[in-house]
Short mmCIF file of C-alpha atoms and ligand atoms in Angstrom, two decimals:
data_model
loop_
_atom_site.label_atom_id
_atom_site.label_comp_id
_atom_site.label_asym_id
_atom_site.label_seq_id
_atom_site.Cartn_x
_atom_site.Cartn_y
_atom_site.Cartn_z
CA MET Q 1 -14.04 28.96 38.34
CA THR Q 2 -12.67 31.78 36.20
CA PRO Q 3 -13.19 31.46 32.47
CA ARG Q 4 -9.47 31.41 32.06
CA TRP Q 5 -9.00 28.47 34.36
CA SER Q 6 -11.74 26.40 32.74
CA HIS Q 7 -10.13 27.07 29.38
CA ALA Q 8 -6.85 25.67 30.71
CA VAL Q 9 -8.60 22.56 32.03
CA ALA Q 10 -10.33 22.02 28.74
CA LEU Q 11 -7.04 22.29 26.93
CA THR Q 12 -5.33 19.80 29.23
CA GLY Q 13 -8.20 17.39 28.78
CA ALA Q 14 -7.93 17.64 25.03
CA ALA Q 15 -4.18 17.12 25.15
CA ILE Q 16 -4.52 13.95 27.22
CA LEU Q 17 -7.27 12.64 25.00
CA SER Q 18 -5.29 13.17 21.81
CA LEU Q 19 -2.24 11.56 23.39
CA GLY Q 20 -4.36 8.54 24.28
CA ILE Q 21 -5.62 8.23 20.74
CA ALA Q 22 -2.16 8.66 19.30
CA GLN Q 23 -0.85 5.84 21.48
CA ALA Q 24 -3.62 3.50 20.50
CA GLN Q 25 -3.31 4.21 16.80
CA SER Q 26 0.36 3.72 16.13
CA PRO Q 27 3.15 1.52 17.44
CA GLU Q 28 6.53 2.89 18.38
CA LEU Q 29 7.71 3.76 14.93
CA SER Q 30 11.25 4.77 14.05
CA ALA Q 31 11.61 8.49 13.54
CA PRO Q 32 12.46 9.51 9.99
CA PRO Q 33 16.20 9.81 9.30
CA ALA Q 34 17.67 13.30 9.64
CA ILE Q 35 17.44 15.29 6.43
CA ASP Q 36 20.86 16.03 5.01
CA GLY Q 37 22.22 16.89 1.60
CA GLU Q 38 22.73 20.21 -0.04
CA VAL Q 39 20.15 22.88 -0.46
CA VAL Q 40 19.20 23.15 -4.12
CA GLY Q 41 19.47 26.55 -5.82
CA ASP Q 42 16.49 28.79 -6.52
CA HIS Q 43 14.66 27.56 -9.61
CA GLY Q 44 11.28 29.00 -8.75
CA SER Q 45 8.50 27.82 -6.45
CA HIS Q 46 6.15 24.89 -6.98
CA THR Q 47 3.29 23.44 -4.98
CA ILE Q 48 2.94 19.72 -5.55
CA ARG Q 49 -0.38 18.04 -4.76
CA MET Q 50 -0.25 14.34 -3.91
CA GLY Q 51 -3.29 12.14 -3.33
CA PHE Q 52 -3.69 8.50 -2.27
CA GLY Q 53 -6.14 6.06 -0.75
CA LEU Q 54 -4.87 5.29 2.73
CA SER Q 55 -5.49 7.31 5.90
CA GLU Q 56 -3.39 9.62 8.06
CA GLY Q 57 -2.27 6.82 10.35
CA SER Q 58 -0.72 4.73 7.58
CA PRO Q 59 3.02 4.25 6.95
CA GLN Q 60 2.29 5.60 3.46
CA TYR Q 61 1.04 8.87 4.88
CA LEU Q 62 3.81 9.21 7.48
CA SER Q 63 6.50 8.60 4.88
CA SER Q 64 4.83 11.01 2.45
CA ARG Q 65 5.09 13.69 5.12
CA TYR Q 66 8.79 12.86 5.29
CA PHE Q 67 9.01 13.21 1.49
CA ALA Q 68 7.36 16.63 1.82
CA ASP Q 69 9.80 17.64 4.58
CA ILE Q 70 12.83 16.64 2.51
CA LEU Q 71 11.67 18.68 -0.47
CA GLU Q 72 10.73 21.63 1.66
CA GLN Q 73 13.98 21.74 3.63
CA ARG Q 74 16.30 21.14 0.72
CA SER Q 75 14.60 23.76 -1.45
CA GLU Q 76 14.37 26.30 1.38
CA GLY Q 77 10.60 26.13 1.19
CA ARG Q 78 10.31 26.60 -2.57
CA LEU Q 79 8.95 23.09 -3.13
CA THR Q 80 5.83 22.46 -1.09
CA VAL Q 81 3.96 19.15 -1.05
CA GLN Q 82 0.30 18.99 -0.06
CA VAL Q 83 -0.79 15.47 0.87
CA PHE Q 84 -4.43 14.40 0.40
CA PRO Q 85 -5.09 10.96 1.97
CA ASN Q 86 -8.32 8.88 2.19
CA SER Q 87 -9.15 8.83 -1.56
CA GLN Q 88 -10.22 12.49 -1.15
CA LEU Q 89 -9.14 13.30 -4.70
CA GLY Q 90 -10.20 10.01 -6.30
CA ASP Q 91 -9.31 6.33 -6.35
CA ASP Q 92 -6.05 4.81 -7.57
CA VAL Q 93 -7.21 4.48 -11.18
CA GLN Q 94 -8.74 7.96 -11.34
CA MET Q 95 -5.72 9.63 -9.80
CA MET Q 96 -3.37 8.02 -12.34
CA GLU Q 97 -5.61 9.43 -15.08
CA MET Q 98 -5.39 12.83 -13.38
CA LEU Q 99 -1.60 12.55 -13.54
CA GLN Q 100 -1.82 11.89 -17.27
CA THR Q 101 -3.97 14.96 -17.87
CA GLY Q 102 -1.94 17.06 -15.47
CA THR Q 103 -4.79 17.83 -13.07
CA LEU Q 104 -2.92 16.18 -10.19
CA ASP Q 105 0.85 16.17 -9.57
CA MET Q 106 1.46 12.96 -7.64
CA THR Q 107 -0.19 9.75 -6.53
CA TYR Q 108 0.90 6.57 -4.78
CA PRO Q 109 -1.23 3.56 -5.84
CA SER Q 110 -0.77 -0.14 -5.35
CA SER Q 111 1.06 -1.68 -8.31
CA SER Q 112 -2.03 -3.79 -9.03
CA ALA Q 113 -3.97 -0.69 -10.09
CA ALA Q 114 -1.25 0.25 -12.59
CA THR Q 115 -0.97 -2.93 -14.67
CA SER Q 116 -2.88 -1.29 -17.54
CA TYR Q 117 0.13 1.05 -17.93
CA VAL Q 118 2.90 -1.49 -17.41
CA SER Q 119 1.68 -5.04 -17.82
CA GLU Q 120 4.84 -6.55 -16.22
CA LEU Q 121 3.68 -5.10 -12.89
CA ALA Q 122 1.14 -7.93 -12.77
CA VAL Q 123 3.97 -10.25 -11.74
CA PHE Q 124 3.42 -8.87 -8.22
CA ASP Q 125 -0.19 -10.02 -8.36
CA LEU Q 126 0.74 -13.68 -8.77
CA PRO Q 127 -0.21 -15.53 -5.59
CA PHE Q 128 2.49 -16.87 -3.25
CA LEU Q 129 5.29 -15.63 -5.49
CA LEU Q 130 7.40 -13.86 -2.88
CA PRO Q 131 8.09 -16.09 0.12
CA SER Q 132 9.43 -13.45 2.53
CA ARG Q 133 9.55 -9.71 3.07
CA GLU Q 134 13.31 -9.80 2.58
CA ALA Q 135 12.85 -11.44 -0.80
CA ALA Q 136 10.13 -8.97 -1.74
CA ILE Q 137 12.29 -5.98 -0.87
CA GLU Q 138 15.24 -7.40 -2.80
CA VAL Q 139 12.93 -7.69 -5.79
CA LEU Q 140 11.72 -4.10 -5.37
CA GLN Q 141 15.35 -2.96 -5.48
CA SER Q 142 16.28 -5.09 -8.49
CA GLU Q 143 17.00 -4.04 -12.05
CA ALA Q 144 13.89 -5.89 -13.16
CA ALA Q 145 11.85 -3.61 -10.90
CA GLN Q 146 13.64 -0.50 -12.15
CA SER Q 147 12.77 -1.46 -15.74
CA MET Q 148 9.12 -1.62 -14.74
CA LEU Q 149 9.36 1.95 -13.41
CA ASP Q 150 11.16 3.03 -16.60
CA ALA Q 151 8.47 1.40 -18.73
CA PHE Q 152 6.01 4.13 -17.66
CA GLU Q 153 7.91 6.49 -19.95
CA GLY Q 154 5.61 8.05 -22.52
CA SER Q 155 2.45 7.22 -20.57
CA GLY Q 156 2.17 10.68 -19.03
CA ILE Q 157 3.35 9.24 -15.71
CA LYS Q 158 6.84 9.37 -14.25
CA ALA Q 159 7.20 6.42 -11.84
CA LEU Q 160 9.67 7.36 -9.11
CA THR Q 161 10.03 4.41 -6.77
CA PHE Q 162 8.49 1.30 -5.27
CA SER Q 163 7.67 0.96 -1.60
CA GLU Q 164 5.69 -1.53 0.46
CA ASN Q 165 1.97 -2.04 0.85
CA GLY Q 166 2.70 -5.55 2.07
CA TYR Q 167 1.35 -9.06 2.44
CA ARG Q 168 -2.36 -9.20 1.88
CA GLN Q 169 -4.60 -11.00 4.37
CA LEU Q 170 -8.23 -11.98 4.05
CA SER Q 171 -10.86 -10.49 6.35
CA ASN Q 172 -14.61 -11.08 6.33
CA SER Q 173 -17.77 -10.68 8.35
CA ALA Q 174 -19.25 -14.15 7.87
CA ARG Q 175 -17.03 -16.89 9.33
CA PRO Q 176 -13.50 -17.95 10.30
CA VAL Q 177 -11.55 -19.04 7.24
CA ALA Q 178 -8.77 -21.65 7.42
CA SER Q 179 -9.11 -23.32 4.02
CA PRO Q 180 -10.24 -22.69 0.44
CA GLU Q 181 -13.38 -24.67 1.36
CA ASP Q 182 -14.17 -22.06 4.00
CA VAL Q 183 -13.95 -19.38 1.30
CA ALA Q 184 -16.10 -21.33 -1.15
CA GLY Q 185 -18.55 -22.39 1.57
CA LEU Q 186 -19.49 -25.96 0.74
CA ASP Q 187 -22.81 -25.97 2.58
CA VAL Q 188 -23.30 -22.23 2.56
CA ARG Q 189 -22.66 -19.65 -0.15
CA GLY Q 190 -19.18 -18.58 -1.17
CA LEU Q 191 -17.82 -15.38 0.32
CA THR Q 192 -18.29 -12.22 -1.68
CA VAL Q 193 -14.82 -10.72 -1.64
CA ARG Q 194 -13.93 -7.26 -2.83
CA THR Q 195 -10.82 -7.32 -5.00
CA MET Q 196 -8.72 -4.59 -6.50
CA GLU Q 197 -9.57 -3.71 -10.10
CA ASN Q 198 -7.07 -6.20 -11.46
CA PRO Q 199 -7.74 -9.37 -13.49
CA VAL Q 200 -5.18 -11.56 -11.69
CA HIS Q 201 -6.85 -10.83 -8.37
CA LEU Q 202 -10.21 -11.69 -9.88
CA ALA Q 203 -8.74 -15.01 -11.04
CA ILE Q 204 -7.33 -15.74 -7.57
CA TRP Q 205 -10.66 -15.34 -5.83
CA GLU Q 206 -12.52 -17.20 -8.53
CA ALA Q 207 -10.09 -20.09 -8.13
CA LEU Q 208 -10.77 -20.07 -4.40
CA GLY Q 209 -14.50 -20.30 -4.97
CA ALA Q 210 -15.39 -16.81 -3.81
CA ASN Q 211 -17.59 -14.31 -5.61
CA PRO Q 212 -15.00 -11.66 -6.43
CA THR Q 213 -16.26 -8.10 -6.75
CA PRO Q 214 -13.79 -5.51 -8.05
CA MET Q 215 -14.25 -2.12 -6.42
CA ALA Q 216 -12.28 1.03 -5.64
CA PHE Q 217 -10.68 1.12 -2.22
CA GLY Q 218 -12.52 4.28 -1.18
CA GLU Q 219 -15.89 2.55 -1.52
CA LEU Q 220 -14.89 -0.52 0.42
CA PHE Q 221 -15.72 0.43 4.00
CA SER Q 222 -19.32 1.31 3.27
CA ALA Q 223 -19.71 -1.71 0.96
CA MET Q 224 -18.72 -3.95 3.87
CA GLU Q 225 -20.82 -1.99 6.33
CA GLN Q 226 -23.88 -2.39 4.12
CA GLY Q 227 -23.18 -6.06 3.46
CA VAL Q 228 -22.62 -5.55 -0.30
CA VAL Q 229 -19.46 -7.63 0.18
CA ASP Q 230 -18.56 -10.04 2.99
CA GLY Q 231 -14.86 -9.44 2.89
CA GLN Q 232 -11.73 -7.98 1.41
CA GLU Q 233 -8.00 -8.51 1.51
CA ASN Q 234 -5.27 -6.05 2.46
CA PRO Q 235 -2.25 -5.94 4.77
CA TRP Q 236 -2.99 -5.83 8.51
CA SER Q 237 -1.74 -2.26 8.69
CA THR Q 238 -4.22 -1.13 6.02
CA ILE Q 239 -7.04 -3.07 7.68
CA LEU Q 240 -6.30 -1.30 10.96
CA THR Q 241 -5.64 2.21 9.68
CA SER Q 242 -8.87 1.97 7.66
CA ASN Q 243 -10.84 0.70 10.70
CA PHE Q 244 -12.09 -2.35 8.81
CA GLN Q 245 -12.23 -4.27 12.10
CA GLU Q 246 -15.40 -2.28 12.86
CA VAL Q 247 -17.19 -4.21 10.09
CA GLN Q 248 -15.06 -7.38 9.80
CA ASP Q 249 -15.09 -9.92 12.66
CA TYR Q 250 -12.72 -12.46 11.10
CA GLY Q 251 -9.20 -12.32 9.73
CA SER Q 252 -7.00 -15.04 8.19
CA GLU Q 253 -3.25 -14.81 7.81
CA THR Q 254 -3.20 -15.92 4.19
CA ARG Q 255 -0.27 -13.76 2.93
CA HIS Q 256 -1.45 -14.66 -0.55
CA VAL Q 257 -0.01 -11.66 -2.43
CA TYR Q 258 2.71 -9.15 -1.65
CA THR Q 259 1.71 -5.75 -3.06
CA PRO Q 260 4.13 -2.87 -3.58
CA PHE Q 261 3.17 0.77 -3.85
CA VAL Q 262 4.45 2.89 -6.74
CA MET Q 263 5.12 6.58 -6.04
CA MET Q 264 4.49 8.54 -9.22
CA MET Q 265 4.38 12.05 -10.63
CA SER Q 266 2.59 13.59 -13.58
CA GLU Q 267 5.02 13.82 -16.50
CA ARG Q 268 3.71 17.35 -17.06
CA THR Q 269 4.70 18.35 -13.54
CA TRP Q 270 8.03 16.55 -13.88
CA ASP Q 271 8.80 18.39 -17.13
CA ARG Q 272 8.07 21.74 -15.50
CA LEU Q 273 10.68 21.13 -12.79
CA HIS Q 274 14.27 22.27 -13.21
CA PRO Q 275 16.68 19.28 -13.52
CA ASP Q 276 18.07 20.05 -10.04
CA TYR Q 277 14.53 19.87 -8.64
CA GLN Q 278 13.92 16.64 -10.58
CA ALA Q 279 17.03 15.10 -9.02
CA LEU Q 280 15.88 16.20 -5.58
CA VAL Q 281 12.38 14.76 -6.11
CA GLN Q 282 13.89 11.44 -7.24
CA GLU Q 283 16.24 11.29 -4.25
CA ALA Q 284 13.53 12.25 -1.76
CA ALA Q 285 11.23 9.62 -3.27
CA ARG Q 286 13.84 6.89 -2.68
CA GLN Q 287 14.59 8.09 0.85
CA SER Q 288 10.93 8.27 1.81
CA ALA Q 289 10.34 4.81 0.28
CA ALA Q 290 13.14 3.34 2.41
CA TYR Q 291 11.53 4.92 5.46
CA GLU Q 292 8.10 3.66 4.41
CA ILE Q 293 9.42 0.11 4.08
CA GLN Q 294 10.99 0.33 7.53
CA ILE Q 295 7.92 1.61 9.36
CA SER Q 296 5.61 -0.64 7.36
CA ALA Q 297 7.47 -3.64 8.83
CA GLU Q 298 7.25 -2.14 12.31
CA TYR Q 299 3.55 -1.61 11.80
CA ASP Q 300 2.49 -4.97 10.45
CA ASP Q 301 2.78 -7.33 13.46
CA TRP Q 302 1.64 -4.58 15.76
CA ALA Q 303 -1.42 -4.03 13.59
CA ARG Q 304 -2.37 -7.71 13.82
CA GLU Q 305 -2.19 -7.59 17.63
CA GLN Q 306 -4.19 -4.39 17.70
CA LEU Q 307 -6.89 -5.92 15.50
CA GLU Q 308 -7.13 -8.86 17.90
CA GLU Q 309 -7.30 -6.50 20.86
CA ARG Q 310 -10.16 -4.73 19.13
CA GLY Q 311 -12.08 -7.96 18.72
CA MET Q 312 -11.10 -9.37 15.35
CA GLN Q 313 -10.75 -13.15 15.49
CA ILE Q 314 -7.59 -13.91 13.52
CA THR Q 315 -6.85 -17.41 12.21
CA ARG Q 316 -3.16 -18.25 11.74
CA LEU Q 317 -2.50 -20.82 9.04
CA ASP Q 318 0.15 -23.53 9.31
CA ASP Q 319 2.27 -24.66 6.36
CA ALA Q 320 -0.16 -27.39 5.32
CA GLN Q 321 -3.06 -24.95 5.36
CA ILE Q 322 -1.11 -22.44 3.26
CA ALA Q 323 -0.21 -25.25 0.86
CA ALA Q 324 -3.91 -25.95 0.34
CA PHE Q 325 -4.45 -22.34 -0.71
CA GLN Q 326 -1.39 -22.51 -2.96
CA GLU Q 327 -2.70 -25.57 -4.68
CA ALA Q 328 -6.13 -24.08 -5.18
CA VAL Q 329 -4.71 -21.03 -6.97
CA GLN Q 330 -2.49 -23.00 -9.39
CA PRO Q 331 -4.92 -22.29 -12.28
CA VAL Q 332 -4.02 -18.60 -11.90
CA TYR Q 333 -0.43 -19.40 -12.91
CA GLU Q 334 -1.56 -21.51 -15.81
CA GLU Q 335 -3.76 -18.71 -17.08
CA TRP Q 336 -1.54 -15.72 -16.35
CA ALA Q 337 2.10 -16.80 -16.52
CA PRO Q 338 2.18 -16.74 -20.36
CA GLU Q 339 0.61 -13.25 -20.34
CA ILE Q 340 2.95 -11.82 -17.74
CA GLY Q 341 6.01 -13.56 -19.16
CA GLU Q 342 7.56 -16.82 -18.01
CA GLU Q 343 11.02 -15.26 -18.19
CA LEU Q 344 10.16 -12.34 -15.95
CA ILE Q 345 8.53 -14.68 -13.46
CA ALA Q 346 11.61 -16.90 -13.44
CA GLU Q 347 13.84 -13.86 -12.93
CA ILE Q 348 11.79 -12.66 -9.96
CA GLN Q 349 11.74 -16.17 -8.48
CA GLN Q 350 15.49 -16.35 -8.84
CA ILE Q 351 16.02 -13.08 -6.97
CA ALA Q 352 13.69 -14.33 -4.23
CA ALA Q 353 15.52 -17.66 -4.04
CA SER Q 354 18.92 -15.95 -3.77
CA VAL Q 355 17.67 -14.17 -0.64
CA ALA Q 356 16.42 -17.45 0.82
CA ASP Q 357 19.85 -19.00 0.20
CA ASP Q 358 21.58 -16.15 2.01
CA GLN Q 359 19.58 -16.78 5.17
C1 LIG B 1 -5.14 2.45 -1.49
C2 LIG B 1 -5.01 1.13 -2.23
C3 LIG B 1 -4.92 -0.01 -1.30
C4 LIG B 1 -4.94 -1.32 -2.04
C5 LIG B 1 -6.37 -1.73 -2.31
O1 LIG B 1 -5.43 3.47 -2.40
O2 LIG B 1 -7.01 -1.12 -3.17
O3 LIG B 1 -6.84 -2.68 -1.69
O4 LIG B 1 -4.30 -2.31 -1.29
O5 LIG B 1 -3.78 0.13 -0.55
O6 LIG B 1 -3.87 1.18 -3.09
#
């Protein structure tokens, strides 16, 4: 065997292996739309650093690459975006603070992490508010949603667009869960559930009889691995792309909250960009969000199947079982609706209902 030949074999082996992994890790996702639109004139070069919590396999990452490609192509390479996934640069809360101080250019947190900037965003944390994806997306595209983005003004953060994290599902390492009683554990102890650092989520899991433990997303895998918490809740796609099935044997299709993502830029970075660049960034943000929403939907069902294939036991809940969860979390509305605003809640419910009527 000549050295040359063995090198070729090794290469082929690696290629096959990586192909195998790629097939197992993502469904057949739509390719990003072709990039069109004019090239923007030369207003200098900028490197934009963007960090977020999810991994390279996530729809958030794939669509952020598309965002980077749009900027790069339409500025003839003058705008470069470096994407840092996996909480490498910090967690959602820390990265928003870095945007305020100008030490990071962009981040892409769940809306739930940003309610300290714009309290209206907490409407998305209310349980069982948005009955379908279609309704949720209509809400994300509404004027009410745009005013939430606008309300960041003056905070040091320029909020560019919403996209989809998705319906959150419970997973845990202790037992199958089909009812609030299973969460609370009548004969055994209640589940310790990691929540996002958000008071409405704390209230939800308290109402369900769990021991809620707020924690940054980046610490979650090892907290579950070490048994610090029994469970967590996130969309199937996030559970899969974060490999939570390795430490979580049980899943329940609770769909208790629909969480959006908010793509945002440091106001300092924004102010440094020429208005033509600003317009391009805003347009690219919207285009990449539309793509994210599309592939996120393609990912979600596939992710649930994949989790089952990899050994997670997933409990589907029928309408009566969901109703039991809904009833158990009623106190969350009583406590939080006045804070969040009854009018805003009614407006969001109305948008959601108009979608239901159309169908
Ligand atoms: C990723 C988070 C994550 C969120 C969470 O940074 O913390 O559970 O759902 O997606 O934003």
